[in-house]
Short mmCIF file of C-alpha atoms in Angstrom, two decimals:
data_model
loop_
_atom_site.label_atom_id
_atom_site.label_comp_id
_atom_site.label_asym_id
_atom_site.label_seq_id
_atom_site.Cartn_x
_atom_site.Cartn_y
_atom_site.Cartn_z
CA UNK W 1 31.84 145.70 194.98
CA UNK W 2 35.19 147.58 195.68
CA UNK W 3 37.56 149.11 193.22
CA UNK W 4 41.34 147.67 193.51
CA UNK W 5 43.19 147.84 189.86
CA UNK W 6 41.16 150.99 188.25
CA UNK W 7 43.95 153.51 189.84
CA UNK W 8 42.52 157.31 191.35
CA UNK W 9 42.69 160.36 190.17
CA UNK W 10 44.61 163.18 192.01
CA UNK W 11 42.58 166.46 192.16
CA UNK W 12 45.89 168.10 193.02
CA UNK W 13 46.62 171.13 194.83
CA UNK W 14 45.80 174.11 192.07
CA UNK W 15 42.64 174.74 190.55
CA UNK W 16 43.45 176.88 187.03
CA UNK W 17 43.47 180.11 187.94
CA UNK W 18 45.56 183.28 187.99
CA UNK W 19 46.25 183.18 191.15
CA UNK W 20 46.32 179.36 191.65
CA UNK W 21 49.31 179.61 188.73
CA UNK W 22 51.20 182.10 190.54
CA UNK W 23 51.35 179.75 193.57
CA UNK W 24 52.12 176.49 191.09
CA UNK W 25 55.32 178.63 189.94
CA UNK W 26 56.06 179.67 193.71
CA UNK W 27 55.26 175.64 194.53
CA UNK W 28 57.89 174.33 191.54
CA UNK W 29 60.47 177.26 192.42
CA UNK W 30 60.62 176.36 196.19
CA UNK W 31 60.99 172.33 195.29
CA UNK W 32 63.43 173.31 192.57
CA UNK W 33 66.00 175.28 195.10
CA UNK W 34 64.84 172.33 197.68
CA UNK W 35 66.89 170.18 195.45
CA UNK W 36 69.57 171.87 193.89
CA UNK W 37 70.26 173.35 197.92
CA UNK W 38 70.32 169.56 199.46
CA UNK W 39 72.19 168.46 196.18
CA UNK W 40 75.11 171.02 196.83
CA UNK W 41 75.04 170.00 200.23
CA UNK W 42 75.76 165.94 199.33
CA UNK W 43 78.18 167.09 197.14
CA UNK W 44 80.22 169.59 199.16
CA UNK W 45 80.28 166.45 202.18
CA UNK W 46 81.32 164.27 199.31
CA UNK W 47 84.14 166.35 198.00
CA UNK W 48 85.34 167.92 201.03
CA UNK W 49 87.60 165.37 203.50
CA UNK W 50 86.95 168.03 206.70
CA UNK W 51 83.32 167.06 206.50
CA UNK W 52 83.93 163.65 206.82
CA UNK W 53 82.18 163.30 210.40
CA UNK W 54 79.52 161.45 211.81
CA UNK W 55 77.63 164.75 211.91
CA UNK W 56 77.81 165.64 208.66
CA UNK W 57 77.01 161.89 207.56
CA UNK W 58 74.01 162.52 209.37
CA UNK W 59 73.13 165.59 207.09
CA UNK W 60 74.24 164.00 204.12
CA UNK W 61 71.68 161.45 204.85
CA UNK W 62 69.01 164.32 205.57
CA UNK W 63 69.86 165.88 202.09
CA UNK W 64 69.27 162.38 200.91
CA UNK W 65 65.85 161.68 202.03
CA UNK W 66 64.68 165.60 201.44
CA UNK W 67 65.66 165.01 197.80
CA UNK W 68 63.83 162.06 197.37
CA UNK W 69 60.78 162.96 199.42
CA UNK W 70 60.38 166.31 197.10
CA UNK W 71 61.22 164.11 193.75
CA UNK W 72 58.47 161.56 195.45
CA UNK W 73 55.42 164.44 195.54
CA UNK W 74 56.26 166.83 193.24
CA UNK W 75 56.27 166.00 190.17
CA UNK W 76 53.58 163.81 189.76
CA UNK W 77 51.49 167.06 191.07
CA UNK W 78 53.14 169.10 188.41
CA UNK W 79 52.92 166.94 185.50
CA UNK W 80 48.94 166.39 186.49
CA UNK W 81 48.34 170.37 186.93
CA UNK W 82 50.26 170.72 183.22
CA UNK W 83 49.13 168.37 181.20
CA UNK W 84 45.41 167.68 182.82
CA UNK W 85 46.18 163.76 183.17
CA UNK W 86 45.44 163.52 187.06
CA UNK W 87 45.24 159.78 187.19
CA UNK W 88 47.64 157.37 188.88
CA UNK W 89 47.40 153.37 188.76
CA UNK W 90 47.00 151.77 192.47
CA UNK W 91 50.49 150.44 192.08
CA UNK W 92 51.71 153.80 191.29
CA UNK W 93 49.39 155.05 194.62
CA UNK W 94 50.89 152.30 196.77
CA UNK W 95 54.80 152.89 195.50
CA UNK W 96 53.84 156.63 196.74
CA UNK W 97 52.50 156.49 200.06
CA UNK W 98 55.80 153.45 200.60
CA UNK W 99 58.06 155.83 199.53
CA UNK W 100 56.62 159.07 201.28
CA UNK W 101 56.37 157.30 204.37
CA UNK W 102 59.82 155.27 204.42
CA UNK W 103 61.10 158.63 203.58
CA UNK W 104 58.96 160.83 206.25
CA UNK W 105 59.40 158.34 208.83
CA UNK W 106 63.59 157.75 208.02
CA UNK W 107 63.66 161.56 208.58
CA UNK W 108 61.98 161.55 211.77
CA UNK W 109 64.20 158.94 213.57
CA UNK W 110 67.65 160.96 211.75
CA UNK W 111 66.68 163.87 213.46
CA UNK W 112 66.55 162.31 216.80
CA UNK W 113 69.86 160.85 215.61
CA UNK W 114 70.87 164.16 214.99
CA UNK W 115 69.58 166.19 217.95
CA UNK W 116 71.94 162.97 220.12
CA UNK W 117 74.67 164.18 217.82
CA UNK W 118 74.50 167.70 219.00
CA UNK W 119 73.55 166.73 222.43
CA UNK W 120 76.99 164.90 222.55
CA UNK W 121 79.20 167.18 220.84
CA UNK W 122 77.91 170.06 223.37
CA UNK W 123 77.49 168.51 226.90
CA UNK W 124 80.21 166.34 226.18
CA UNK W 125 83.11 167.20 223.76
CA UNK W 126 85.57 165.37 225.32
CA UNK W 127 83.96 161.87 225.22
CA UNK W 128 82.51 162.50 221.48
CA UNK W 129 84.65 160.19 219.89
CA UNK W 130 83.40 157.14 221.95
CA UNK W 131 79.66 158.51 222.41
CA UNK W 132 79.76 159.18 218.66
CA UNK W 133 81.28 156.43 216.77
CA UNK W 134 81.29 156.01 213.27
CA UNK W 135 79.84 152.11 214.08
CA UNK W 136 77.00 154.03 216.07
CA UNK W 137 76.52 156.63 213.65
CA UNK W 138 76.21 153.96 210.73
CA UNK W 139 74.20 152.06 213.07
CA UNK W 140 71.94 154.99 213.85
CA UNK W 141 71.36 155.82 209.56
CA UNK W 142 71.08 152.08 209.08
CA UNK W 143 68.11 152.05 211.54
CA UNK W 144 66.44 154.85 210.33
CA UNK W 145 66.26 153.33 206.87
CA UNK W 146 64.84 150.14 207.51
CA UNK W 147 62.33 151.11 210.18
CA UNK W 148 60.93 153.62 207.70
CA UNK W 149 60.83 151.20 205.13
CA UNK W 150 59.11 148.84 207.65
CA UNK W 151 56.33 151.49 208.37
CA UNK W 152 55.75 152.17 204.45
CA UNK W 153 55.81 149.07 203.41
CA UNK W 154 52.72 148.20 206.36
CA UNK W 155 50.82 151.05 205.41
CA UNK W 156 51.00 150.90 201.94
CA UNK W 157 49.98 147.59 202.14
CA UNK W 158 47.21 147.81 204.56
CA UNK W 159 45.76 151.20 203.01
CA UNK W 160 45.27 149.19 199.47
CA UNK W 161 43.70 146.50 200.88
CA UNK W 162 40.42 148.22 201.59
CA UNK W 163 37.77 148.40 198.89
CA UNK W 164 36.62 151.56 197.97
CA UNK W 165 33.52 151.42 196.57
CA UNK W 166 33.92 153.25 192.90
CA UNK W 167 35.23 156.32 194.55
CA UNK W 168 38.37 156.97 193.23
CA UNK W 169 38.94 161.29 193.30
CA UNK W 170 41.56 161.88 196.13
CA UNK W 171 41.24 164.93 196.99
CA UNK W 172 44.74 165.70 197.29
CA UNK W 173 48.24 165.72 195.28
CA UNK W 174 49.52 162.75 196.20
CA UNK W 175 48.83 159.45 197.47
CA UNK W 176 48.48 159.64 201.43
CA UNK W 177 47.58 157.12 203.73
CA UNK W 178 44.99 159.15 206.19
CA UNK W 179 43.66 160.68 202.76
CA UNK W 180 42.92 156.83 201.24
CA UNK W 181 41.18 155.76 204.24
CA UNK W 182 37.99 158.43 202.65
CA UNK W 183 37.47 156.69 199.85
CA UNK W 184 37.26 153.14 201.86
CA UNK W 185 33.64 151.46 202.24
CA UNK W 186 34.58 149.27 204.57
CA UNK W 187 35.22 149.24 208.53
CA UNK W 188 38.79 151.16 209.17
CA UNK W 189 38.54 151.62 212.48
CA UNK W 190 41.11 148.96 213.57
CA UNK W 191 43.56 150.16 210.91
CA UNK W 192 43.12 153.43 212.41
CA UNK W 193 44.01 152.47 215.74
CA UNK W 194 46.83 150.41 214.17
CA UNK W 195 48.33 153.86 212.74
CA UNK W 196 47.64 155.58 216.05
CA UNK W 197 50.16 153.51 217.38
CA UNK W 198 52.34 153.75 214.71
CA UNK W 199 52.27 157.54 214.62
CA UNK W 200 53.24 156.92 218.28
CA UNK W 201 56.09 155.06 217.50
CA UNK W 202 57.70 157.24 214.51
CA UNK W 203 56.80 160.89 215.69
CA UNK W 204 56.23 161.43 219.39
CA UNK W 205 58.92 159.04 220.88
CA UNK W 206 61.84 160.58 218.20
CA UNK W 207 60.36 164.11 219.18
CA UNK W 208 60.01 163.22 222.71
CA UNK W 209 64.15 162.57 222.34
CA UNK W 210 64.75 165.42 220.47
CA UNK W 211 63.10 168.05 223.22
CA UNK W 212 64.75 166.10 225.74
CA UNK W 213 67.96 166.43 223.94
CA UNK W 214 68.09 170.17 222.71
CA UNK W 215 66.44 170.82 226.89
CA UNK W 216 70.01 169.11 227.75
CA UNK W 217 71.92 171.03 225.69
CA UNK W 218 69.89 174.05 226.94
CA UNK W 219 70.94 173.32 230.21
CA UNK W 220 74.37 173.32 229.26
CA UNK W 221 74.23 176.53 227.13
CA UNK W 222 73.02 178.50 230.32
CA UNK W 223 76.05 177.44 232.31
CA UNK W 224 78.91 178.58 229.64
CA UNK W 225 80.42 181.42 230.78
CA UNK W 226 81.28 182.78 227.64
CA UNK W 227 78.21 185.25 226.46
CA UNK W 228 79.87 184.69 222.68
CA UNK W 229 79.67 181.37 222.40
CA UNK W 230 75.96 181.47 224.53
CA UNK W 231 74.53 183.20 221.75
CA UNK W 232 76.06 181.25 218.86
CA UNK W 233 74.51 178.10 220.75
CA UNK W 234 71.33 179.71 221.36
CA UNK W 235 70.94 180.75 217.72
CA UNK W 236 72.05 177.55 216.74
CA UNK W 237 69.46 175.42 218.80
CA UNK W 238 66.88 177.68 218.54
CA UNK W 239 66.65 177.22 214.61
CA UNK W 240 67.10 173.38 214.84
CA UNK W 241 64.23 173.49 217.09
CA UNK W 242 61.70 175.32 214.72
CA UNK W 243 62.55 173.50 211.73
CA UNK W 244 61.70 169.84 213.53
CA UNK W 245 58.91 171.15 215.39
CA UNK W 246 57.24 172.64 211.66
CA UNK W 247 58.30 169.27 210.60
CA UNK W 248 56.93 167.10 213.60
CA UNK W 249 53.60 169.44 214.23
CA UNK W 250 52.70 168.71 210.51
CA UNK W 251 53.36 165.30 210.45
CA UNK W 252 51.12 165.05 213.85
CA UNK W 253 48.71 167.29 212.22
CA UNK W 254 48.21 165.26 209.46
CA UNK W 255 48.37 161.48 211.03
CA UNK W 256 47.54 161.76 214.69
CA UNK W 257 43.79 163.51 213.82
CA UNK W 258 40.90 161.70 213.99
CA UNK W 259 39.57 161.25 210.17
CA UNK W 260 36.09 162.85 210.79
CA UNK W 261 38.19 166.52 212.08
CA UNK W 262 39.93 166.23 208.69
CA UNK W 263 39.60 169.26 206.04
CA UNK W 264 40.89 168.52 202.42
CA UNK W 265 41.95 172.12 202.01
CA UNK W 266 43.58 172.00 205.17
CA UNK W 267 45.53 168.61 204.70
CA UNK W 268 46.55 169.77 201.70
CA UNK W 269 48.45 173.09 202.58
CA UNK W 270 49.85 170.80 205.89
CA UNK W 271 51.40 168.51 203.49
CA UNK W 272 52.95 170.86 201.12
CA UNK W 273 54.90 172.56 204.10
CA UNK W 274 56.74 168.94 205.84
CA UNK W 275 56.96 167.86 202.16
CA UNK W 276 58.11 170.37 199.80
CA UNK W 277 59.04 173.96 202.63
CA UNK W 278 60.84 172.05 204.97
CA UNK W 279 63.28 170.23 202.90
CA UNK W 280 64.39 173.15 202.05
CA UNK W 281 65.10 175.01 205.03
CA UNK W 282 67.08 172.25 206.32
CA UNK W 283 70.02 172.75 204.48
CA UNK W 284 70.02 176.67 205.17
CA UNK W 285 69.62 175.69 208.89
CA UNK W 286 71.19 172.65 209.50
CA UNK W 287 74.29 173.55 207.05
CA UNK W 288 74.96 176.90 205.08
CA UNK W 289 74.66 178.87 208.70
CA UNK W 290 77.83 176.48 209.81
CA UNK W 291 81.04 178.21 208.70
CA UNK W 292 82.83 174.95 207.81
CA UNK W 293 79.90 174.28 205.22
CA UNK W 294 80.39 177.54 203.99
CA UNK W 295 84.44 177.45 204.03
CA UNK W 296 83.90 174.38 201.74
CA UNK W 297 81.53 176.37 199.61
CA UNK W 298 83.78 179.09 198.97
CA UNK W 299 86.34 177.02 198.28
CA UNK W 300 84.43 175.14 196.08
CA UNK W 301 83.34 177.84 194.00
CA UNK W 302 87.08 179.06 193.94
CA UNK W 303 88.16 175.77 192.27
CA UNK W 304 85.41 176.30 189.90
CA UNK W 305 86.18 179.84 189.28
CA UNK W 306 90.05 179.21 188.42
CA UNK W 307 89.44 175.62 186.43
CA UNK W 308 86.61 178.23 184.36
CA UNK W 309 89.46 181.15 183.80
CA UNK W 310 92.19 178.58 183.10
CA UNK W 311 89.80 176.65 180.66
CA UNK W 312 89.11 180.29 179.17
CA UNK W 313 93.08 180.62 178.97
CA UNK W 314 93.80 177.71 176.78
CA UNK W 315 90.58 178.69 174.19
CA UNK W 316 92.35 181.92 173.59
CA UNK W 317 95.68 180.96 173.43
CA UNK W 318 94.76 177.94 170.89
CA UNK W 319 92.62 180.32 168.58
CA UNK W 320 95.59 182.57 168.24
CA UNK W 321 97.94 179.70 167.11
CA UNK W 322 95.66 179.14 164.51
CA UNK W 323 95.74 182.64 163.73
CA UNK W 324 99.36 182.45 162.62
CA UNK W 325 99.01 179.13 160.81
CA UNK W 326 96.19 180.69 158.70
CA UNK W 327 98.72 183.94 158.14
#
């Protein structure tokens, strides 16, 4: 008889050792500037009318979904590796892998968004404004939404229906579809096939768009004639490139395997990079390299500076009034 309402138990990602809590700390600090870094980045877009373009709407939107895909994983691993209380209900599992994967596979169609955002804005400056509407780029966010919500919602779904036989340790530290699919006693093979195709769907055609965008854009780059503005482009493109391909090889990694190749340890240390490393290297990449991003910064932190100094200004001058009244 299968087990449906008795909830699993995470085994996590740190056993309790020495050197396993060194890594835990290294684990929470990385998630920790992962959020306050795409945080800073909504709120800079937010604040700052310059950054008001459909490419930074589109990063916005990235800072979104890296924010919530780190607040998604991460601390239900750290609460279970402080406190010792590793288990999770199902509904708790299945809100997990829905969220993780609406979030996962929003971020994969956004950066094909992205990558035709760039493509456009390089190969074709002059026509950006049409190419690049705001009603595209809305259109383009909107999309990536909903069709990772469809693909959650499905596999989240599907991956609780099986029964799974009193086994209930997931040897990982957080609810993953491919992971699930272990513990099931039943015939999975069709589901399998079903997220084949799926994986299909949300990671090689986006990627496939991606390459074929940023080999454009390459194209273009060689043909400038300025050797300046070759090697901005180059070093621009050439980061973008390695943070989606760390993103999309893990993702593969992880969903396009057959599950009898699979190796806990090895999922594991996959996951933590597309789910906790590279949401935060986007916004050094995609953002705080970009000197309007960091023109806003500065003068961010300049408004902060002189509201803290004039702030300062008034405490003094109204505890030396009252100085005089108490003389």
């Amino acid at each position: 008889m299968g087990n449906a309402t008795a909830g699993f138990i995470l085994l996590g990602l740190f056993n309790h050792t020495r050197a396993h809590l060194v890594l835990f700390v290294l684990v929470l600090t990385v998630a920790l500037n992962s959020v306050v870094g795409n945080a800073l980045l909504l709120l800079l877009i937010h604040q700052d009318r310059r950054l008001h373009t459909p490419m930074y709407f589109l990063l916005s939107q990235l800072s979104l979904m890296d924010m919530m895909l780190v607040s998604t994983t991460v601390p239900q691993m750290a609460a279970g590796y402080l406190t010792g209380k590793k288990s999770i209900s199902t509904a708790g599992c299945g809100f997990q892998i829905f969220f993780f994967l609406t979030l996962g596979g929003g971020e994969c169609f956004l950066l094909a968004a992205m990558s035709y955002d760039r493509y456009v804005a390089i190969c074709h400056p002059l026509r950006y404004p049409v190419l690049m509407s705001w009603q595209l780029c809305l259109r383009l966010t909107l999309g990536s939404w909903l069709l990772g919500a469809a693909d959650g919602a499905m596999q989240a779904a599907a991956t609780l229906s099986f029964q799974f036989c009193n086994r209930n340790e997931i040897d990982h530290f957080f609810c993953e579809a491919p992971v699930l699919l272990h513990l099931a006693c039943g015939n999975t093979s069709a589901f399998e096939f079903v997220m084949y195709i799926c994986c299909v769907l949300m990671l090689l055609v986006p990627f496939s768009l991606i390459l074929t965008s940023y080999g454009l854009i390459l194209a273009t780059v060689l043909r400038m004639q300025s050797i300046e503005a070759r090697k901005k482009a180059f070093a621009t493109c050439s980061s973008h490139v390695a943070v989606v391909g760390l993103f999309y090889g893990a993702a593969i990694f992880i969903y396009m395997r057959p599950t009898s190749s699979r190796s806990a340890s090895h999922d594991k240390v996959v996951s933590a990079l597309y789910t906790i490393a590279t949401p935060m290297l986007n916004p050094l990449i995609y953002s705080l390299r970009n000197s309007e991003v960091k023109g806003s910064l500065r003068k961010c932190v300049a408004r902060c500076a002189a509201l803290t100094s004039r702030d300062t200004l008034v405490c003094l001058d109204f505890s030396s009034c009252t100085k005089k009244k108490d003389i």
